[in-house]
mmCIF file with all atom_site columns, C-alpha atoms in Angstrom:
data_model
loop_
_atom_site.group_PDB
_atom_site.id
_atom_site.type_symbol
_atom_site.label_atom_id
_atom_site.label_alt_id
_atom_site.label_comp_id
_atom_site.label_asym_id
_atom_site.label_entity_id
_atom_site.label_seq_id
_atom_site.pdbx_PDB_ins_code
_atom_site.Cartn_x
_atom_site.Cartn_y
_atom_site.Cartn_z
_atom_site.occupancy
_atom_site.B_iso_or_equiv
_atom_site.pdbx_formal_charge
_atom_site.auth_seq_id
_atom_site.auth_comp_id
_atom_site.auth_asym_id
_atom_site.auth_atom_id
_atom_site.pdbx_PDB_model_num
ATOM 1   C CA . MET A 1 1   ? -7.052  -18.564 -10.366 1.00 55.00 ? 3   MET A CA 1
ATOM 2   C CA . SER A 1 2   ? -4.605  -18.267 -7.428  1.00 69.00 ? 4   SER A CA 1
ATOM 3   C CA . GLN A 1 3   ? -5.629  -17.648 -3.646  1.00 76.00 ? 5   GLN A CA 1
ATOM 4   C CA . LEU A 1 4   ? -5.562  -13.835 -2.898  1.00 75.00 ? 6   LEU A CA 1
ATOM 5   C CA . THR A 1 5   ? -3.183  -13.389 -0.026  1.00 81.00 ? 7   THR A CA 1
ATOM 6   C CA . TYR A 1 6   ? -1.706  -10.154 1.357   1.00 81.00 ? 8   TYR A CA 1
ATOM 7   C CA . ILE A 1 7   ? 1.433   -10.275 -0.445  1.00 84.00 ? 9   ILE A CA 1
ATOM 8   C CA . SER A 1 8   ? -0.354  -11.167 -3.953  1.00 85.00 ? 10  SER A CA 1
ATOM 9   C CA . PHE A 1 9   ? -2.578  -8.365  -3.403  1.00 83.00 ? 11  PHE A CA 1
ATOM 10  C CA . ALA A 1 10  ? 0.322   -5.924  -2.089  1.00 84.00 ? 12  ALA A CA 1
ATOM 11  C CA . PHE A 1 11  ? 1.782   -6.949  -5.642  1.00 85.00 ? 13  PHE A CA 1
ATOM 12  C CA . ARG A 1 12  ? -1.166  -6.088  -7.679  1.00 86.00 ? 14  ARG A CA 1
ATOM 13  C CA . LEU A 1 13  ? -1.374  -2.654  -6.065  1.00 85.00 ? 15  LEU A CA 1
ATOM 14  C CA . LEU A 1 14  ? 2.094   -1.883  -7.066  1.00 87.00 ? 16  LEU A CA 1
ATOM 15  C CA . ILE A 1 15  ? 1.722   -3.292  -10.596 1.00 88.00 ? 17  ILE A CA 1
ATOM 16  C CA . ARG A 1 16  ? -1.265  -1.530  -10.849 1.00 88.00 ? 18  ARG A CA 1
ATOM 17  C CA . ASP A 1 17  ? 0.386   1.745   -9.836  1.00 86.00 ? 19  ASP A CA 1
ATOM 18  C CA . ARG A 1 18  ? 3.593   1.199   -11.904 1.00 88.00 ? 20  ARG A CA 1
ATOM 19  C CA . ILE A 1 19  ? 4.478   4.644   -12.511 1.00 91.00 ? 21  ILE A CA 1
ATOM 20  C CA . TYR A 1 20  ? 4.026   5.731   -9.023  1.00 88.00 ? 22  TYR A CA 1
ATOM 21  C CA . SER A 1 21  ? 5.967   2.520   -7.798  1.00 88.00 ? 23  SER A CA 1
ATOM 22  C CA . VAL A 1 22  ? 8.749   3.272   -10.063 1.00 91.00 ? 24  VAL A CA 1
ATOM 23  C CA . THR A 1 23  ? 9.014   6.832   -9.225  1.00 91.00 ? 25  THR A CA 1
ATOM 24  C CA . TYR A 1 24  ? 8.862   5.966   -5.379  1.00 91.00 ? 26  TYR A CA 1
ATOM 25  C CA . GLY A 1 25  ? 11.433  3.312   -5.576  1.00 90.00 ? 27  GLY A CA 1
ATOM 26  C CA . LEU A 1 26  ? 14.023  5.431   -7.291  1.00 93.00 ? 28  LEU A CA 1
ATOM 27  C CA . ALA A 1 27  ? 13.598  8.155   -4.983  1.00 93.00 ? 29  ALA A CA 1
ATOM 28  C CA . GLY A 1 28  ? 13.996  5.417   -2.204  1.00 93.00 ? 30  GLY A CA 1
ATOM 29  C CA . ALA A 1 29  ? 17.012  4.076   -3.611  1.00 94.00 ? 31  ALA A CA 1
ATOM 30  C CA . VAL A 1 30  ? 18.665  7.648   -3.537  1.00 94.00 ? 32  VAL A CA 1
ATOM 31  C CA . PHE A 1 31  ? 17.889  8.145   -0.101  1.00 94.00 ? 33  PHE A CA 1
ATOM 32  C CA . PHE A 1 32  ? 18.905  4.794   0.868   1.00 94.00 ? 34  PHE A CA 1
ATOM 33  C CA . PHE A 1 33  ? 22.049  5.355   -0.779  1.00 94.00 ? 35  PHE A CA 1
ATOM 34  C CA . VAL A 1 34  ? 22.710  8.604   1.446   1.00 92.00 ? 36  VAL A CA 1
ATOM 35  C CA . PHE A 1 35  ? 21.168  7.085   4.428   1.00 92.00 ? 37  PHE A CA 1
ATOM 36  C CA . LEU A 1 36  ? 23.393  4.134   4.399   1.00 92.00 ? 38  LEU A CA 1
ATOM 37  C CA . PHE A 1 37  ? 26.416  6.237   3.585   1.00 89.00 ? 39  PHE A CA 1
ATOM 38  C CA . SER A 1 38  ? 25.964  8.500   6.618   1.00 87.00 ? 40  SER A CA 1
ATOM 39  C CA . ILE A 1 39  ? 25.584  4.850   8.587   1.00 86.00 ? 41  ILE A CA 1
ATOM 40  C CA . ARG A 1 40  ? 28.810  3.870   7.478   1.00 86.00 ? 42  ARG A CA 1
ATOM 41  C CA . ILE A 1 41  ? 30.271  7.229   8.262   1.00 82.00 ? 43  ILE A CA 1
ATOM 42  C CA . HIS A 1 42  ? 29.074  6.667   11.858  1.00 79.00 ? 44  HIS A CA 1
ATOM 43  C CA . PHE A 1 43  ? 30.246  3.411   12.198  1.00 79.00 ? 45  PHE A CA 1
ATOM 44  C CA . TYR A 1 44  ? 33.742  4.408   11.140  1.00 77.00 ? 46  TYR A CA 1
ATOM 45  C CA . LEU A 1 45  ? 34.050  7.539   12.923  1.00 75.00 ? 47  LEU A CA 1
ATOM 46  C CA . PHE A 1 46  ? 32.194  6.595   16.186  1.00 69.00 ? 48  PHE A CA 1
ATOM 47  C CA . GLY A 1 47  ? 31.946  2.848   16.046  1.00 67.00 ? 49  GLY A CA 1
ATOM 48  C CA . GLY A 1 48  ? 28.188  2.963   16.053  1.00 65.00 ? 50  GLY A CA 1
ATOM 49  C CA . VAL A 1 49  ? 25.140  5.036   15.574  1.00 64.00 ? 51  VAL A CA 1
ATOM 50  C CA . SER A 1 50  ? 24.161  7.247   18.500  1.00 63.00 ? 52  SER A CA 1
ATOM 51  C CA . LEU A 1 51  ? 20.737  8.691   18.314  1.00 60.00 ? 53  LEU A CA 1
ATOM 52  C CA . SER A 1 52  ? 20.759  10.170  21.669  1.00 61.00 ? 54  SER A CA 1
ATOM 53  C CA . SER A 1 53  ? 23.934  12.340  21.290  1.00 58.00 ? 55  SER A CA 1
ATOM 54  C CA . ILE A 1 54  ? 23.316  16.075  22.205  1.00 55.00 ? 56  ILE A CA 1
ATOM 55  C CA . VAL A 1 55  ? 25.411  17.394  20.106  1.00 53.00 ? 57  VAL A CA 1
ATOM 56  C CA . SER A 1 56  ? 23.914  15.755  16.912  1.00 50.00 ? 58  SER A CA 1
ATOM 57  C CA . PHE A 1 57  ? 23.520  18.639  14.642  1.00 51.00 ? 59  PHE A CA 1
ATOM 58  C CA . ASP A 1 58  ? 27.119  19.947  15.250  1.00 55.00 ? 60  ASP A CA 1
ATOM 59  C CA . GLN A 1 59  ? 28.691  17.011  13.280  1.00 58.00 ? 61  GLN A CA 1
ATOM 60  C CA . SER A 1 60  ? 27.872  16.553  9.613   1.00 64.00 ? 62  SER A CA 1
ATOM 61  C CA . PRO A 1 61  ? 27.346  12.675  9.790   1.00 71.00 ? 63  PRO A CA 1
ATOM 62  C CA . HIS A 1 62  ? 24.705  12.994  12.129  1.00 77.00 ? 64  HIS A CA 1
ATOM 63  C CA . PHE A 1 63  ? 22.607  15.810  10.278  1.00 79.00 ? 65  PHE A CA 1
ATOM 64  C CA . LEU A 1 64  ? 23.178  13.514  7.161   1.00 83.00 ? 66  LEU A CA 1
ATOM 65  C CA . PHE A 1 65  ? 21.619  10.679  9.000   1.00 84.00 ? 67  PHE A CA 1
ATOM 66  C CA . TYR A 1 66  ? 18.810  12.438  10.279  1.00 85.00 ? 68  TYR A CA 1
ATOM 67  C CA . THR A 1 67  ? 17.942  14.663  6.964   1.00 89.00 ? 69  THR A CA 1
ATOM 68  C CA . SER A 1 68  ? 18.213  11.077  5.101   1.00 92.00 ? 70  SER A CA 1
ATOM 69  C CA . PHE A 1 69  ? 16.040  9.276   7.554   1.00 93.00 ? 71  PHE A CA 1
ATOM 70  C CA . THR A 1 70  ? 13.584  11.871  7.490   1.00 93.00 ? 72  THR A CA 1
ATOM 71  C CA . ALA A 1 71  ? 13.346  11.985  3.835   1.00 94.00 ? 73  ALA A CA 1
ATOM 72  C CA . LEU A 1 72  ? 12.442  8.255   3.864   1.00 94.00 ? 74  LEU A CA 1
ATOM 73  C CA . LEU A 1 73  ? 9.857   8.503   6.318   1.00 95.00 ? 75  LEU A CA 1
ATOM 74  C CA . VAL A 1 74  ? 8.368   11.237  4.476   1.00 95.00 ? 76  VAL A CA 1
ATOM 75  C CA . LEU A 1 75  ? 8.540   9.336   1.384   1.00 93.00 ? 77  LEU A CA 1
ATOM 76  C CA . PHE A 1 76  ? 6.800   6.389   3.340   1.00 93.00 ? 78  PHE A CA 1
ATOM 77  C CA . PHE A 1 77  ? 4.070   8.903   4.483   1.00 94.00 ? 79  PHE A CA 1
ATOM 78  C CA . PHE A 1 78  ? 3.159   10.182  1.047   1.00 92.00 ? 80  PHE A CA 1
ATOM 79  C CA . HIS A 1 79  ? 3.153   7.045   -0.361  1.00 89.00 ? 81  HIS A CA 1
ATOM 80  C CA . CYS A 1 80  ? 0.578   5.984   2.142   1.00 88.00 ? 82  CYS A CA 1
ATOM 81  C CA . LEU A 1 81  ? -1.498  9.076   1.616   1.00 86.00 ? 83  LEU A CA 1
ATOM 82  C CA . HIS A 1 82  ? -1.451  8.163   -1.860  1.00 84.00 ? 84  HIS A CA 1
ATOM 83  C CA . ASN A 1 83  ? -3.318  5.159   -1.204  1.00 82.00 ? 85  ASN A CA 1
ATOM 84  C CA . LEU A 1 84  ? -6.168  6.438   0.950   1.00 79.00 ? 86  LEU A CA 1
ATOM 85  C CA . GLY A 1 85  ? -8.632  6.066   -1.763  1.00 78.00 ? 87  GLY A CA 1
ATOM 86  C CA . ASP A 1 86  ? -7.858  2.143   -1.605  1.00 80.00 ? 88  ASP A CA 1
ATOM 87  C CA . LEU A 1 87  ? -8.109  2.057   1.929   1.00 82.00 ? 89  LEU A CA 1
ATOM 88  C CA . GLY A 1 88  ? -11.852 3.720   1.622   1.00 79.00 ? 90  GLY A CA 1
ATOM 89  C CA . VAL A 1 89  ? -12.824 0.976   -0.859  1.00 80.00 ? 91  VAL A CA 1
ATOM 90  C CA . MET A 1 90  ? -11.293 -1.729  1.274   1.00 81.00 ? 92  MET A CA 1
ATOM 91  C CA . MET A 1 91  ? -13.272 -0.314  4.333   1.00 81.00 ? 93  MET A CA 1
ATOM 92  C CA . ALA A 1 92  ? -16.487 -0.041  2.383   1.00 79.00 ? 94  ALA A CA 1
ATOM 93  C CA . VAL A 1 93  ? -16.406 -3.666  1.336   1.00 79.00 ? 95  VAL A CA 1
ATOM 94  C CA . GLY A 1 94  ? -15.940 -4.907  5.037   1.00 80.00 ? 96  GLY A CA 1
ATOM 95  C CA . GLY A 1 95  ? -12.220 -4.855  5.376   1.00 79.00 ? 97  GLY A CA 1
ATOM 96  C CA . ASN A 1 96  ? -10.922 -4.652  8.961   1.00 85.00 ? 98  ASN A CA 1
ATOM 97  C CA . ARG A 1 97  ? -8.441  -2.113  10.159  1.00 86.00 ? 99  ARG A CA 1
ATOM 98  C CA . LEU A 1 98  ? -5.657  -4.667  11.326  1.00 89.00 ? 100 LEU A CA 1
ATOM 99  C CA . GLY A 1 99  ? -5.738  -5.999  7.793   1.00 87.00 ? 101 GLY A CA 1
ATOM 100 C CA . CYS A 1 100 ? -5.389  -2.761  5.993   1.00 87.00 ? 102 CYS A CA 1
ATOM 101 C CA . ILE A 1 101 ? -2.489  -1.775  8.261   1.00 89.00 ? 103 ILE A CA 1
ATOM 102 C CA . TRP A 1 102 ? -0.747  -5.075  7.503   1.00 91.00 ? 104 TRP A CA 1
ATOM 103 C CA . LEU A 1 103 ? -1.444  -4.875  3.977   1.00 89.00 ? 105 LEU A CA 1
ATOM 104 C CA . PHE A 1 104 ? -0.230  -1.188  3.318   1.00 90.00 ? 106 PHE A CA 1
ATOM 105 C CA . SER A 1 105 ? 2.864   -2.072  5.729   1.00 92.00 ? 107 SER A CA 1
ATOM 106 C CA . LEU A 1 106 ? 3.807   -4.959  3.622   1.00 92.00 ? 108 LEU A CA 1
ATOM 107 C CA . THR A 1 107 ? 2.996   -2.702  0.339   1.00 92.00 ? 109 THR A CA 1
ATOM 108 C CA . LEU A 1 108 ? 5.716   -0.121  1.361   1.00 92.00 ? 110 LEU A CA 1
ATOM 109 C CA . LEU A 1 109 ? 8.329   -3.035  2.547   1.00 93.00 ? 111 LEU A CA 1
ATOM 110 C CA . LEU A 1 110 ? 7.830   -4.508  -1.011  1.00 91.00 ? 112 LEU A CA 1
ATOM 111 C CA . LEU A 1 111 ? 8.028   -1.219  -2.761  1.00 91.00 ? 113 LEU A CA 1
ATOM 112 C CA . PHE A 1 112 ? 11.182  0.014   -0.964  1.00 94.00 ? 114 PHE A CA 1
ATOM 113 C CA . ILE A 1 113 ? 13.132  -3.316  -0.464  1.00 94.00 ? 115 ILE A CA 1
ATOM 114 C CA . PRO A 1 114 ? 14.658  -2.883  -3.993  1.00 93.00 ? 116 PRO A CA 1
ATOM 115 C CA . GLY A 1 115 ? 15.681  0.631   -3.308  1.00 92.00 ? 117 GLY A CA 1
ATOM 116 C CA . LEU A 1 116 ? 17.356  -0.299  -0.087  1.00 94.00 ? 118 LEU A CA 1
ATOM 117 C CA . LEU A 1 117 ? 19.267  -2.986  -2.203  1.00 94.00 ? 119 LEU A CA 1
ATOM 118 C CA . ILE A 1 118 ? 20.301  -0.441  -4.805  1.00 94.00 ? 120 ILE A CA 1
ATOM 119 C CA . GLY A 1 119 ? 21.524  1.720   -1.761  1.00 93.00 ? 121 GLY A CA 1
ATOM 120 C CA . ILE A 1 120 ? 23.417  -1.222  -0.383  1.00 92.00 ? 122 ILE A CA 1
ATOM 121 C CA . ILE A 1 121 ? 25.039  -2.084  -3.889  1.00 93.00 ? 123 ILE A CA 1
ATOM 122 C CA . GLY A 1 122 ? 25.909  1.701   -4.593  1.00 92.00 ? 124 GLY A CA 1
ATOM 123 C CA . ASN A 1 123 ? 27.473  2.068   -1.075  1.00 89.00 ? 125 ASN A CA 1
ATOM 124 C CA . LEU A 1 124 ? 29.498  -1.315  -1.724  1.00 87.00 ? 126 LEU A CA 1
ATOM 125 C CA . LEU A 1 125 ? 30.771  0.221   -4.842  1.00 89.00 ? 127 LEU A CA 1
ATOM 126 C CA . THR A 1 126 ? 32.129  3.315   -3.139  1.00 86.00 ? 128 THR A CA 1
ATOM 127 C CA . ALA A 1 127 ? 35.641  3.497   -1.658  1.00 78.00 ? 129 ALA A CA 1
ATOM 128 C CA . SER A 1 128 ? 35.595  2.165   1.862   1.00 77.00 ? 130 SER A CA 1
ATOM 129 C CA . PRO A 1 129 ? 37.699  4.059   4.506   1.00 74.00 ? 131 PRO A CA 1
ATOM 130 C CA . PRO A 1 130 ? 40.903  2.601   5.309   1.00 77.00 ? 132 PRO A CA 1
ATOM 131 C CA . GLY A 1 131 ? 40.674  -0.124  8.103   1.00 76.00 ? 133 GLY A CA 1
ATOM 132 C CA . PHE A 1 132 ? 36.610  -0.556  7.552   1.00 78.00 ? 134 PHE A CA 1
ATOM 133 C CA . GLY A 1 133 ? 36.309  -4.308  7.489   1.00 81.00 ? 135 GLY A CA 1
ATOM 134 C CA . ILE A 1 134 ? 33.751  -6.485  6.329   1.00 86.00 ? 136 ILE A CA 1
ATOM 135 C CA . ILE A 1 135 ? 32.253  -6.800  9.743   1.00 87.00 ? 137 ILE A CA 1
ATOM 136 C CA . PHE A 1 136 ? 31.451  -2.626  9.978   1.00 85.00 ? 138 PHE A CA 1
ATOM 137 C CA . GLU A 1 137 ? 30.049  -3.151  6.583   1.00 87.00 ? 139 GLU A CA 1
ATOM 138 C CA . LEU A 1 138 ? 27.768  -5.897  7.881   1.00 90.00 ? 140 LEU A CA 1
ATOM 139 C CA . LYS A 1 139 ? 26.722  -3.828  10.884  1.00 89.00 ? 141 LYS A CA 1
ATOM 140 C CA . ALA A 1 140 ? 25.845  -0.910  8.859   1.00 88.00 ? 142 ALA A CA 1
ATOM 141 C CA . ILE A 1 141 ? 23.526  -2.896  6.433   1.00 91.00 ? 143 ILE A CA 1
ATOM 142 C CA . PHE A 1 142 ? 22.033  -4.718  9.388   1.00 93.00 ? 144 PHE A CA 1
ATOM 143 C CA . THR A 1 143 ? 21.394  -1.336  10.959  1.00 91.00 ? 145 THR A CA 1
ATOM 144 C CA . ALA A 1 144 ? 20.102  0.198   7.825   1.00 92.00 ? 146 ALA A CA 1
ATOM 145 C CA . GLY A 1 145 ? 17.611  -2.627  7.322   1.00 94.00 ? 147 GLY A CA 1
ATOM 146 C CA . LEU A 1 146 ? 16.518  -2.883  10.998  1.00 95.00 ? 148 LEU A CA 1
ATOM 147 C CA . LEU A 1 147 ? 15.699  1.130   10.807  1.00 93.00 ? 149 LEU A CA 1
ATOM 148 C CA . PHE A 1 148 ? 14.041  0.696   7.526   1.00 95.00 ? 150 PHE A CA 1
ATOM 149 C CA . VAL A 1 149 ? 11.612  -1.820  8.966   1.00 95.00 ? 151 VAL A CA 1
ATOM 150 C CA . PHE A 1 150 ? 11.011  0.369   11.962  1.00 95.00 ? 152 PHE A CA 1
ATOM 151 C CA . GLY A 1 151 ? 10.660  3.397   9.855   1.00 95.00 ? 153 GLY A CA 1
ATOM 152 C CA . VAL A 1 152 ? 7.829   1.570   7.802   1.00 94.00 ? 154 VAL A CA 1
ATOM 153 C CA . PHE A 1 153 ? 5.831   0.485   10.707  1.00 95.00 ? 155 PHE A CA 1
ATOM 154 C CA . LEU A 1 154 ? 6.357   4.100   12.651  1.00 95.00 ? 156 LEU A CA 1
ATOM 155 C CA . VAL A 1 155 ? 4.824   5.701   9.523   1.00 94.00 ? 157 VAL A CA 1
ATOM 156 C CA . SER A 1 156 ? 2.154   3.329   8.062   1.00 92.00 ? 158 SER A CA 1
ATOM 157 C CA . VAL A 1 157 ? 0.605   2.231   11.608  1.00 93.00 ? 159 VAL A CA 1
ATOM 158 C CA . PRO A 1 158 ? -0.424  5.308   12.708  1.00 93.00 ? 160 PRO A CA 1
ATOM 159 C CA . THR A 1 159 ? -1.306  6.812   9.186   1.00 91.00 ? 161 THR A CA 1
ATOM 160 C CA . ILE A 1 160 ? -3.400  3.905   8.091   1.00 89.00 ? 162 ILE A CA 1
ATOM 161 C CA . GLY A 1 161 ? -4.674  3.284   11.384  1.00 88.00 ? 163 GLY A CA 1
ATOM 162 C CA . ILE A 1 162 ? -6.157  6.686   12.033  1.00 88.00 ? 164 ILE A CA 1
ATOM 163 C CA . ASN A 1 163 ? -7.460  7.019   8.342   1.00 83.00 ? 165 ASN A CA 1
ATOM 164 C CA . SER A 1 164 ? -9.307  3.705   8.637   1.00 83.00 ? 166 SER A CA 1
ATOM 165 C CA . PHE A 1 165 ? -11.882 5.651   11.090  1.00 82.00 ? 167 PHE A CA 1
ATOM 166 C CA . VAL A 1 166 ? -12.816 8.109   8.029   1.00 77.00 ? 168 VAL A CA 1
ATOM 167 C CA . ASP A 1 167 ? -15.716 7.431   6.683   1.00 77.00 ? 169 ASP A CA 1
ATOM 168 C CA . PRO A 1 168 ? -15.179 4.834   3.674   1.00 75.00 ? 170 PRO A CA 1
ATOM 169 C CA . TYR A 1 169 ? -17.320 6.847   1.249   1.00 75.00 ? 171 TYR A CA 1
ATOM 170 C CA . ARG A 1 170 ? -15.441 10.235  2.056   1.00 73.00 ? 172 ARG A CA 1
ATOM 171 C CA . ALA A 1 171 ? -12.040 8.383   1.490   1.00 67.00 ? 173 ALA A CA 1
ATOM 172 C CA . ILE A 1 172 ? -13.449 6.958   -1.869  1.00 69.00 ? 174 ILE A CA 1
ATOM 173 C CA . ARG A 1 173 ? -14.707 10.387  -2.996  1.00 72.00 ? 175 ARG A CA 1
ATOM 174 C CA . ARG A 1 174 ? -10.915 11.993  -2.204  1.00 65.00 ? 176 ARG A CA 1
ATOM 175 C CA . GLN A 1 175 ? -9.519  9.313   -4.734  1.00 61.00 ? 177 GLN A CA 1
ATOM 176 C CA . LYS A 1 176 ? -11.352 10.912  -7.450  1.00 51.00 ? 178 LYS A CA 1
#
């Protein structure tokens, strides 16, 4: 029997919920495709992603970026809510809050990395604008990956952190 680590336990949670994992992964792949496509448009038109532009919603690349990023955050949030019963079981058997936050963040990362890779491959298969070189492609992929990791922790830390204060037995009953 192998040693139980956070990574192996996260994989076991994903394998246990195969149907949900595939569904969330495929939806994530679609959203990541649109998200990375909007980042590529930003880099082509503006030379970068400006999150503080005052006229963000007047221009369609900004609207597409915010919409796809919000869709990804909502997907992360619902996956965290889906696993609240597991959180209750872990807290009932003596799990610590920081370990639970790390486990569910790692589960989100492992679940959505294939979707990010499918979105990257899909974007690389689409036609690039003229003059859009490999440097801009790499910057767009790096920006999407960085925002992905930021989004995972932005959602999972408060969601799991707050829900770890709920009575474990109440969280277990919620799972039924």
